[in-house]
């Protein structure tokens, strides 16, 4: 009836349909009330997801999270409710690349990646980078290692000085937890921490193929750069760290508690890195069972 109320009087349509005018308006009110209740319930879920994402999720990722939990709603509806109630992803700030290159490197590797940031399985290729983190006591430095297959952070080190030990700490952590096969590629820029003798010796010990992009070319290590952009624009720029320990605690919590476990990536079909790897290993297991 509502779609024809501009063409025909409500009273006449109500009579044709065998309902009273007051009954029709009561029906509209009840229908609107049920819709409002549903929207309130959905809005509460949206708010909880937004908070648990460090307020970084916009409507696409929140919709993906709702869908995964069994909620049936459109992305447009989620976006409309978020806009109406002022729920939005944090606004990104500008991000500057801050690593340094060495004038006299001990070793420089060829670029084995060539801006092809794809891998067919975990522990096939890792990328690494360093960035500065501000604290009230001065800069601290963060080195990370990311698996190109799942975008999972597999090594993370935060220290007060930007030395070879910083990247060695992240690499040793990754080697301990992932136990990659010989031949894995470790890609980085040509910062002095990556062209030093200590890293070359550790790489040789574990059969790691070192790979390095060109000097001052951010595109050669774009995925690593992208991670630090995400870290800074979703977390660091909204914090005021007192010291190294506070920065460490907050960043480790974000990376291992949220980024790896729950943050949905558009490049992974809106799965988190852990979910993406779990799907891969699940399918691999099924494939092996089928073969045997």
mmCIF file of C-alpha atoms in Angstrom:
data_model
loop_
_atom_site.group_PDB
_atom_site.id
_atom_site.type_symbol
_atom_site.label_atom_id
_atom_site.label_comp_id
_atom_site.label_asym_id
_atom_site.label_seq_id
_atom_site.Cartn_x
_atom_site.Cartn_y
_atom_site.Cartn_z
ATOM 1 C CA UNK A 1 0.000 0.000 0.000
ATOM 2 C CA UNK A 2 2.773 2.402 0.884
ATOM 3 C CA UNK A 3 4.181 2.420 -2.645
ATOM 4 C CA UNK A 4 0.804 3.559 -4.029
ATOM 5 C CA UNK A 5 -0.138 6.157 -1.397
ATOM 6 C CA UNK A 6 0.688 8.993 -3.794
ATOM 7 C CA UNK A 7 -1.815 7.664 -6.352
ATOM 8 C CA UNK A 8 -4.698 6.446 -4.202
ATOM 9 C CA UNK A 9 -6.161 7.532 -0.836
ATOM 10 C CA UNK A 10 -5.090 5.363 2.114
ATOM 11 C CA UNK A 11 -8.724 4.893 3.180
ATOM 12 C CA UNK A 12 -9.756 3.478 -0.216
ATOM 13 C CA UNK A 13 -6.750 1.090 -0.387
ATOM 14 C CA UNK A 14 -7.391 -0.055 3.194
ATOM 15 C CA UNK A 15 -11.006 -0.835 2.307
ATOM 16 C CA UNK A 16 -9.938 -2.838 -0.766
ATOM 17 C CA UNK A 17 -7.417 -4.798 1.316
ATOM 18 C CA UNK A 18 -10.010 -5.419 4.047
ATOM 19 C CA UNK A 19 -8.190 -3.535 6.818
ATOM 20 C CA UNK A 20 -9.012 -0.372 8.722
ATOM 21 C CA UNK A 21 -7.101 2.848 8.239
ATOM 22 C CA UNK A 22 -5.998 2.811 11.884
ATOM 23 C CA UNK A 23 -4.913 -0.814 11.512
ATOM 24 C CA UNK A 24 -2.743 0.075 8.520
ATOM 25 C CA UNK A 25 -0.974 2.888 10.420
ATOM 26 C CA UNK A 26 -0.517 0.621 13.435
ATOM 27 C CA UNK A 27 1.120 -1.938 11.126
ATOM 28 C CA UNK A 28 3.503 0.714 9.734
ATOM 29 C CA UNK A 29 4.441 1.807 13.251
ATOM 30 C CA UNK A 30 5.126 -1.762 14.386
ATOM 31 C CA UNK A 31 7.149 -2.468 11.236
ATOM 32 C CA UNK A 32 9.209 0.694 11.785
ATOM 33 C CA UNK A 33 9.721 -0.244 15.438
ATOM 34 C CA UNK A 34 11.047 -3.696 14.490
ATOM 35 C CA UNK A 35 13.424 -2.123 11.944
ATOM 36 C CA UNK A 36 14.675 0.348 14.537
ATOM 37 C CA UNK A 37 15.302 -2.478 17.001
ATOM 38 C CA UNK A 38 17.207 -4.438 14.367
ATOM 39 C CA UNK A 39 19.291 -1.380 13.511
ATOM 40 C CA UNK A 40 20.079 -0.779 17.176
ATOM 41 C CA UNK A 41 21.249 -4.366 17.581
ATOM 42 C CA UNK A 42 23.335 -4.147 14.417
ATOM 43 C CA UNK A 43 24.779 -0.805 15.493
ATOM 44 C CA UNK A 44 25.899 -2.323 18.791
ATOM 45 C CA UNK A 45 27.752 -5.074 16.917
ATOM 46 C CA UNK A 46 29.296 -2.507 14.576
ATOM 47 C CA UNK A 47 30.512 -0.486 17.564
ATOM 48 C CA UNK A 48 32.105 -3.512 19.228
ATOM 49 C CA UNK A 49 33.946 -4.502 16.036
ATOM 50 C CA UNK A 50 35.095 -0.917 15.486
ATOM 51 C CA UNK A 51 36.479 -0.700 19.032
ATOM 52 C CA UNK A 52 38.209 -4.073 18.859
ATOM 53 C CA UNK A 53 39.899 -3.038 15.590
ATOM 54 C CA UNK A 54 41.632 -0.125 17.353
ATOM 55 C CA UNK A 55 39.024 2.054 15.565
ATOM 56 C CA UNK A 56 40.742 1.322 12.251
ATOM 57 C CA UNK A 57 37.972 -0.530 10.385
ATOM 58 C CA UNK A 58 35.740 1.166 7.852
ATOM 59 C CA UNK A 59 32.487 -0.307 6.533
ATOM 60 C CA UNK A 60 34.049 -2.926 4.157
ATOM 61 C CA UNK A 61 36.035 -4.666 6.913
ATOM 62 C CA UNK A 62 33.250 -4.314 9.482
ATOM 63 C CA UNK A 63 30.811 -5.835 6.991
ATOM 64 C CA UNK A 64 33.247 -8.717 6.387
ATOM 65 C CA UNK A 65 33.513 -9.269 10.164
ATOM 66 C CA UNK A 66 29.717 -9.262 10.544
ATOM 67 C CA UNK A 67 29.302 -11.664 7.633
ATOM 68 C CA UNK A 68 31.868 -14.039 9.159
ATOM 69 C CA UNK A 69 29.914 -14.052 12.417
ATOM 70 C CA UNK A 70 26.711 -15.060 10.597
ATOM 71 C CA UNK A 71 25.077 -11.621 10.447
ATOM 72 C CA UNK A 72 23.014 -11.052 7.291
ATOM 73 C CA UNK A 73 23.125 -7.408 6.238
ATOM 74 C CA UNK A 74 24.307 -5.441 3.247
ATOM 75 C CA UNK A 75 27.480 -3.383 3.128
ATOM 76 C CA UNK A 76 25.357 -0.337 2.235
ATOM 77 C CA UNK A 77 23.321 -0.736 5.407
ATOM 78 C CA UNK A 78 26.482 -0.963 7.514
ATOM 79 C CA UNK A 79 27.927 2.125 5.809
ATOM 80 C CA UNK A 80 24.660 4.033 6.291
ATOM 81 C CA UNK A 81 24.474 3.254 10.018
ATOM 82 C CA UNK A 82 28.146 4.113 10.523
ATOM 83 C CA UNK A 83 27.740 7.451 8.749
ATOM 84 C CA UNK A 84 24.577 8.302 10.679
ATOM 85 C CA UNK A 85 26.226 7.621 14.043
ATOM 86 C CA UNK A 86 29.644 9.089 13.273
ATOM 87 C CA UNK A 87 31.572 5.814 13.282
ATOM 88 C CA UNK A 88 34.574 5.959 10.950
ATOM 89 C CA UNK A 89 38.064 4.570 10.525
ATOM 90 C CA UNK A 90 40.843 6.721 11.920
ATOM 91 C CA UNK A 91 42.102 9.248 9.407
ATOM 92 C CA UNK A 92 45.561 8.379 8.129
ATOM 93 C CA UNK A 93 48.365 10.864 8.518
ATOM 94 C CA UNK A 94 51.326 11.246 6.193
ATOM 95 C CA UNK A 95 54.067 8.672 6.511
ATOM 96 C CA UNK A 96 57.735 9.147 5.729
ATOM 97 C CA UNK A 97 60.302 6.464 4.982
ATOM 98 C CA UNK A 98 63.034 6.688 7.596
ATOM 99 C CA UNK A 99 65.640 3.942 7.088
ATOM 100 C CA UNK A 100 69.245 4.750 6.214
ATOM 101 C CA UNK A 101 71.574 3.375 3.557
ATOM 102 C CA UNK A 102 75.182 2.427 4.160
ATOM 103 C CA UNK A 103 77.990 4.128 2.251
ATOM 104 C CA UNK A 104 80.296 1.114 2.598
ATOM 105 C CA UNK A 105 78.232 -2.084 2.688
ATOM 106 C CA UNK A 106 79.901 -5.391 3.542
ATOM 107 C CA UNK A 107 77.621 -7.230 1.138
ATOM 108 C CA UNK A 108 74.949 -6.259 -1.398
ATOM 109 C CA UNK A 109 72.557 -8.850 -2.822
ATOM 110 C CA UNK A 110 70.751 -8.843 -6.145
ATOM 111 C CA UNK A 111 67.011 -8.137 -6.192
ATOM 112 C CA UNK A 112 65.369 -11.568 -6.403
ATOM 113 C CA UNK A 113 61.844 -10.198 -5.915
ATOM 114 C CA UNK A 114 61.722 -7.611 -8.706
ATOM 115 C CA UNK A 115 58.550 -6.066 -7.245
ATOM 116 C CA UNK A 116 56.696 -9.383 -7.613
ATOM 117 C CA UNK A 117 55.319 -9.606 -4.070
ATOM 118 C CA UNK A 118 53.495 -12.918 -4.424
ATOM 119 C CA UNK A 119 54.270 -16.305 -2.899
ATOM 120 C CA UNK A 120 52.549 -19.651 -3.415
ATOM 121 C CA UNK A 121 53.043 -20.920 0.141
ATOM 122 C CA UNK A 122 54.242 -19.808 3.584
ATOM 123 C CA UNK A 123 57.995 -19.494 4.225
ATOM 124 C CA UNK A 124 58.798 -19.014 0.555
ATOM 125 C CA UNK A 125 59.703 -15.324 0.729
ATOM 126 C CA UNK A 126 59.980 -12.838 3.590
ATOM 127 C CA UNK A 127 60.378 -9.060 3.428
ATOM 128 C CA UNK A 128 61.943 -6.923 6.136
ATOM 129 C CA UNK A 129 62.257 -3.249 6.987
ATOM 130 C CA UNK A 130 63.011 -0.809 9.823
ATOM 131 C CA UNK A 131 61.119 2.274 10.975
ATOM 132 C CA UNK A 132 61.397 4.909 13.691
ATOM 133 C CA UNK A 133 58.901 5.102 16.573
ATOM 134 C CA UNK A 134 58.713 8.333 18.652
ATOM 135 C CA UNK A 135 58.667 8.231 22.468
ATOM 136 C CA UNK A 136 58.994 10.950 25.104
ATOM 137 C CA UNK A 137 62.527 9.725 25.746
ATOM 138 C CA UNK A 138 63.524 9.853 22.072
ATOM 139 C CA UNK A 139 63.331 7.605 19.027
ATOM 140 C CA UNK A 140 63.167 3.828 19.248
ATOM 141 C CA UNK A 141 63.497 1.522 16.257
ATOM 142 C CA UNK A 142 61.270 -1.276 14.985
ATOM 143 C CA UNK A 143 62.388 -4.052 12.628
ATOM 144 C CA UNK A 144 59.906 -6.565 11.268
ATOM 145 C CA UNK A 145 59.796 -9.586 8.979
ATOM 146 C CA UNK A 146 56.635 -10.296 6.972
ATOM 147 C CA UNK A 147 55.713 -13.466 5.086
ATOM 148 C CA UNK A 148 54.667 -12.499 1.561
ATOM 149 C CA UNK A 149 52.206 -15.384 1.272
ATOM 150 C CA UNK A 150 49.912 -14.379 4.131
ATOM 151 C CA UNK A 151 51.209 -10.895 5.085
ATOM 152 C CA UNK A 152 51.788 -12.325 8.566
ATOM 153 C CA UNK A 153 54.436 -10.691 10.755
ATOM 154 C CA UNK A 154 56.797 -13.537 11.662
ATOM 155 C CA UNK A 155 59.545 -11.513 13.341
ATOM 156 C CA UNK A 156 59.434 -8.269 15.327
ATOM 157 C CA UNK A 157 62.161 -6.436 17.212
ATOM 158 C CA UNK A 158 62.029 -3.015 18.901
ATOM 159 C CA UNK A 159 65.181 -1.521 20.404
ATOM 160 C CA UNK A 160 66.663 1.793 21.546
ATOM 161 C CA UNK A 161 69.391 1.705 18.883
ATOM 162 C CA UNK A 162 69.246 1.013 15.155
ATOM 163 C CA UNK A 163 72.025 -1.562 14.932
ATOM 164 C CA UNK A 164 72.572 -4.894 13.203
ATOM 165 C CA UNK A 165 71.297 -6.512 16.399
ATOM 166 C CA UNK A 166 67.870 -5.015 15.719
ATOM 167 C CA UNK A 167 67.370 -6.889 12.427
ATOM 168 C CA UNK A 168 69.167 -9.985 13.693
ATOM 169 C CA UNK A 169 66.703 -10.144 16.595
ATOM 170 C CA UNK A 170 63.713 -10.059 14.233
ATOM 171 C CA UNK A 171 65.288 -12.660 11.932
ATOM 172 C CA UNK A 172 66.195 -15.035 14.766
ATOM 173 C CA UNK A 173 62.646 -14.780 16.083
ATOM 174 C CA UNK A 174 61.253 -15.649 12.651
ATOM 175 C CA UNK A 175 63.654 -18.584 12.257
ATOM 176 C CA UNK A 176 62.726 -19.958 15.686
ATOM 177 C CA UNK A 177 58.979 -19.788 15.166
ATOM 178 C CA UNK A 178 58.741 -20.665 11.476
ATOM 179 C CA UNK A 179 61.691 -23.029 10.829
ATOM 180 C CA UNK A 180 61.744 -22.250 7.086
ATOM 181 C CA UNK A 181 63.377 -24.527 4.503
ATOM 182 C CA UNK A 182 66.733 -23.673 2.986
ATOM 183 C CA UNK A 183 66.345 -21.432 -0.033
ATOM 184 C CA UNK A 184 63.823 -19.030 1.474
ATOM 185 C CA UNK A 185 64.230 -15.456 0.194
ATOM 186 C CA UNK A 186 64.813 -12.609 2.678
ATOM 187 C CA UNK A 187 64.210 -9.289 0.918
ATOM 188 C CA UNK A 188 65.056 -5.820 2.257
ATOM 189 C CA UNK A 189 66.415 -2.442 1.255
ATOM 190 C CA UNK A 190 70.149 -1.663 1.370
ATOM 191 C CA UNK A 191 70.213 -0.137 4.834
ATOM 192 C CA UNK A 192 73.472 -0.673 6.686
ATOM 193 C CA UNK A 193 71.796 -3.123 9.074
ATOM 194 C CA UNK A 194 70.985 -5.406 6.109
ATOM 195 C CA UNK A 195 74.309 -5.149 4.296
ATOM 196 C CA UNK A 196 76.423 -6.007 7.360
ATOM 197 C CA UNK A 197 78.583 -9.098 7.848
ATOM 198 C CA UNK A 198 76.562 -10.451 10.783
ATOM 199 C CA UNK A 199 73.359 -10.746 8.743
ATOM 200 C CA UNK A 200 75.205 -12.376 5.838
ATOM 201 C CA UNK A 201 76.719 -14.989 8.185
ATOM 202 C CA UNK A 202 73.326 -15.789 9.776
ATOM 203 C CA UNK A 203 71.725 -16.067 6.339
ATOM 204 C CA UNK A 204 74.442 -18.451 5.131
ATOM 205 C CA UNK A 205 74.054 -20.553 8.281
ATOM 206 C CA UNK A 206 70.349 -21.170 7.558
ATOM 207 C CA UNK A 207 70.529 -21.311 3.763
ATOM 208 C CA UNK A 208 68.663 -18.014 3.323
ATOM 209 C CA UNK A 209 68.852 -16.237 -0.025
ATOM 210 C CA UNK A 210 69.344 -12.528 0.622
ATOM 211 C CA UNK A 211 67.650 -10.089 -1.752
ATOM 212 C CA UNK A 212 67.869 -6.297 -1.782
ATOM 213 C CA UNK A 213 66.058 -3.534 -3.634
ATOM 214 C CA UNK A 214 67.657 -0.501 -5.182
ATOM 215 C CA UNK A 215 68.772 2.498 -3.141
ATOM 216 C CA UNK A 216 66.020 5.064 -2.504
ATOM 217 C CA UNK A 217 63.347 3.094 -4.346
ATOM 218 C CA UNK A 218 60.406 2.453 -2.015
ATOM 219 C CA UNK A 219 58.571 0.388 -4.662
ATOM 220 C CA UNK A 220 61.235 -2.328 -4.421
ATOM 221 C CA UNK A 221 60.087 -3.078 -0.861
ATOM 222 C CA UNK A 222 56.511 -1.861 -1.141
ATOM 223 C CA UNK A 223 54.817 -4.519 1.020
ATOM 224 C CA UNK A 224 57.160 -3.877 3.964
ATOM 225 C CA UNK A 225 56.635 -0.139 3.538
ATOM 226 C CA UNK A 226 52.887 -0.706 3.447
ATOM 227 C CA UNK A 227 52.965 -2.573 6.765
ATOM 228 C CA UNK A 228 54.714 0.312 8.516
ATOM 229 C CA UNK A 229 52.264 2.754 6.954
ATOM 230 C CA UNK A 230 49.430 0.674 8.440
ATOM 231 C CA UNK A 231 51.136 0.399 11.828
ATOM 232 C CA UNK A 232 51.735 4.129 12.056
ATOM 233 C CA UNK A 233 48.454 5.404 10.682
ATOM 234 C CA UNK A 234 46.323 2.912 12.610
ATOM 235 C CA UNK A 235 48.247 2.877 15.898
ATOM 236 C CA UNK A 236 51.460 4.825 16.486
ATOM 237 C CA UNK A 237 50.241 8.288 15.438
ATOM 238 C CA UNK A 238 47.423 8.018 17.986
ATOM 239 C CA UNK A 239 49.717 7.123 20.899
ATOM 240 C CA UNK A 240 52.152 9.030 23.105
ATOM 241 C CA UNK A 241 54.707 6.523 24.327
ATOM 242 C CA UNK A 242 56.665 7.347 27.471
ATOM 243 C CA UNK A 243 59.570 5.066 26.710
ATOM 244 C CA UNK A 244 60.834 1.988 24.878
ATOM 245 C CA UNK A 245 59.014 -0.508 27.084
ATOM 246 C CA UNK A 246 55.637 1.179 26.639
ATOM 247 C CA UNK A 247 56.091 1.316 22.864
ATOM 248 C CA UNK A 248 57.128 -2.336 22.801
ATOM 249 C CA UNK A 249 54.128 -3.471 24.810
ATOM 250 C CA UNK A 250 51.607 -1.547 22.711
ATOM 251 C CA UNK A 251 53.063 -2.462 19.313
ATOM 252 C CA UNK A 252 53.547 -6.150 20.161
ATOM 253 C CA UNK A 253 49.928 -6.275 21.374
ATOM 254 C CA UNK A 254 48.712 -4.684 18.120
ATOM 255 C CA UNK A 255 50.801 -6.935 15.866
ATOM 256 C CA UNK A 256 50.384 -10.300 17.580
ATOM 257 C CA UNK A 257 46.994 -9.727 19.191
ATOM 258 C CA UNK A 258 45.240 -7.923 16.353
ATOM 259 C CA UNK A 259 47.158 -7.546 13.073
ATOM 260 C CA UNK A 260 48.132 -11.204 12.631
ATOM 261 C CA UNK A 261 45.116 -12.765 14.301
ATOM 262 C CA UNK A 262 42.165 -10.602 13.363
ATOM 263 C CA UNK A 263 42.921 -7.706 10.995
ATOM 264 C CA UNK A 264 41.198 -8.388 7.694
ATOM 265 C CA UNK A 265 43.265 -7.722 4.559
ATOM 266 C CA UNK A 266 41.636 -6.865 1.257
ATOM 267 C CA UNK A 267 44.481 -8.659 -0.590
ATOM 268 C CA UNK A 268 43.619 -11.855 1.326
ATOM 269 C CA UNK A 269 39.909 -11.769 0.517
ATOM 270 C CA UNK A 270 39.196 -10.017 3.828
ATOM 271 C CA UNK A 271 40.763 -12.798 5.885
ATOM 272 C CA UNK A 272 43.378 -12.182 8.560
ATOM 273 C CA UNK A 273 46.915 -13.563 8.017
ATOM 274 C CA UNK A 274 46.304 -16.378 10.510
ATOM 275 C CA UNK A 275 42.967 -17.280 8.908
ATOM 276 C CA UNK A 276 44.570 -17.236 5.458
ATOM 277 C CA UNK A 277 47.337 -19.608 6.531
ATOM 278 C CA UNK A 278 44.880 -21.870 8.340
ATOM 279 C CA UNK A 279 42.830 -22.179 5.150
ATOM 280 C CA UNK A 280 45.981 -22.998 3.171
ATOM 281 C CA UNK A 281 47.127 -25.703 5.592
ATOM 282 C CA UNK A 282 43.588 -27.105 5.791
ATOM 283 C CA UNK A 283 43.353 -27.418 2.009
ATOM 284 C CA UNK A 284 46.882 -28.863 1.837
ATOM 285 C CA UNK A 285 45.929 -31.518 4.399
ATOM 286 C CA UNK A 286 42.795 -32.442 2.440
ATOM 287 C CA UNK A 287 44.874 -32.660 -0.757
ATOM 288 C CA UNK A 288 47.383 -35.028 0.883
ATOM 289 C CA UNK A 289 44.593 -37.224 2.238
ATOM 290 C CA UNK A 290 43.044 -37.396 -1.240
ATOM 291 C CA UNK A 291 46.342 -38.408 -2.852
ATOM 292 C CA UNK A 292 47.028 -41.151 -0.318
#
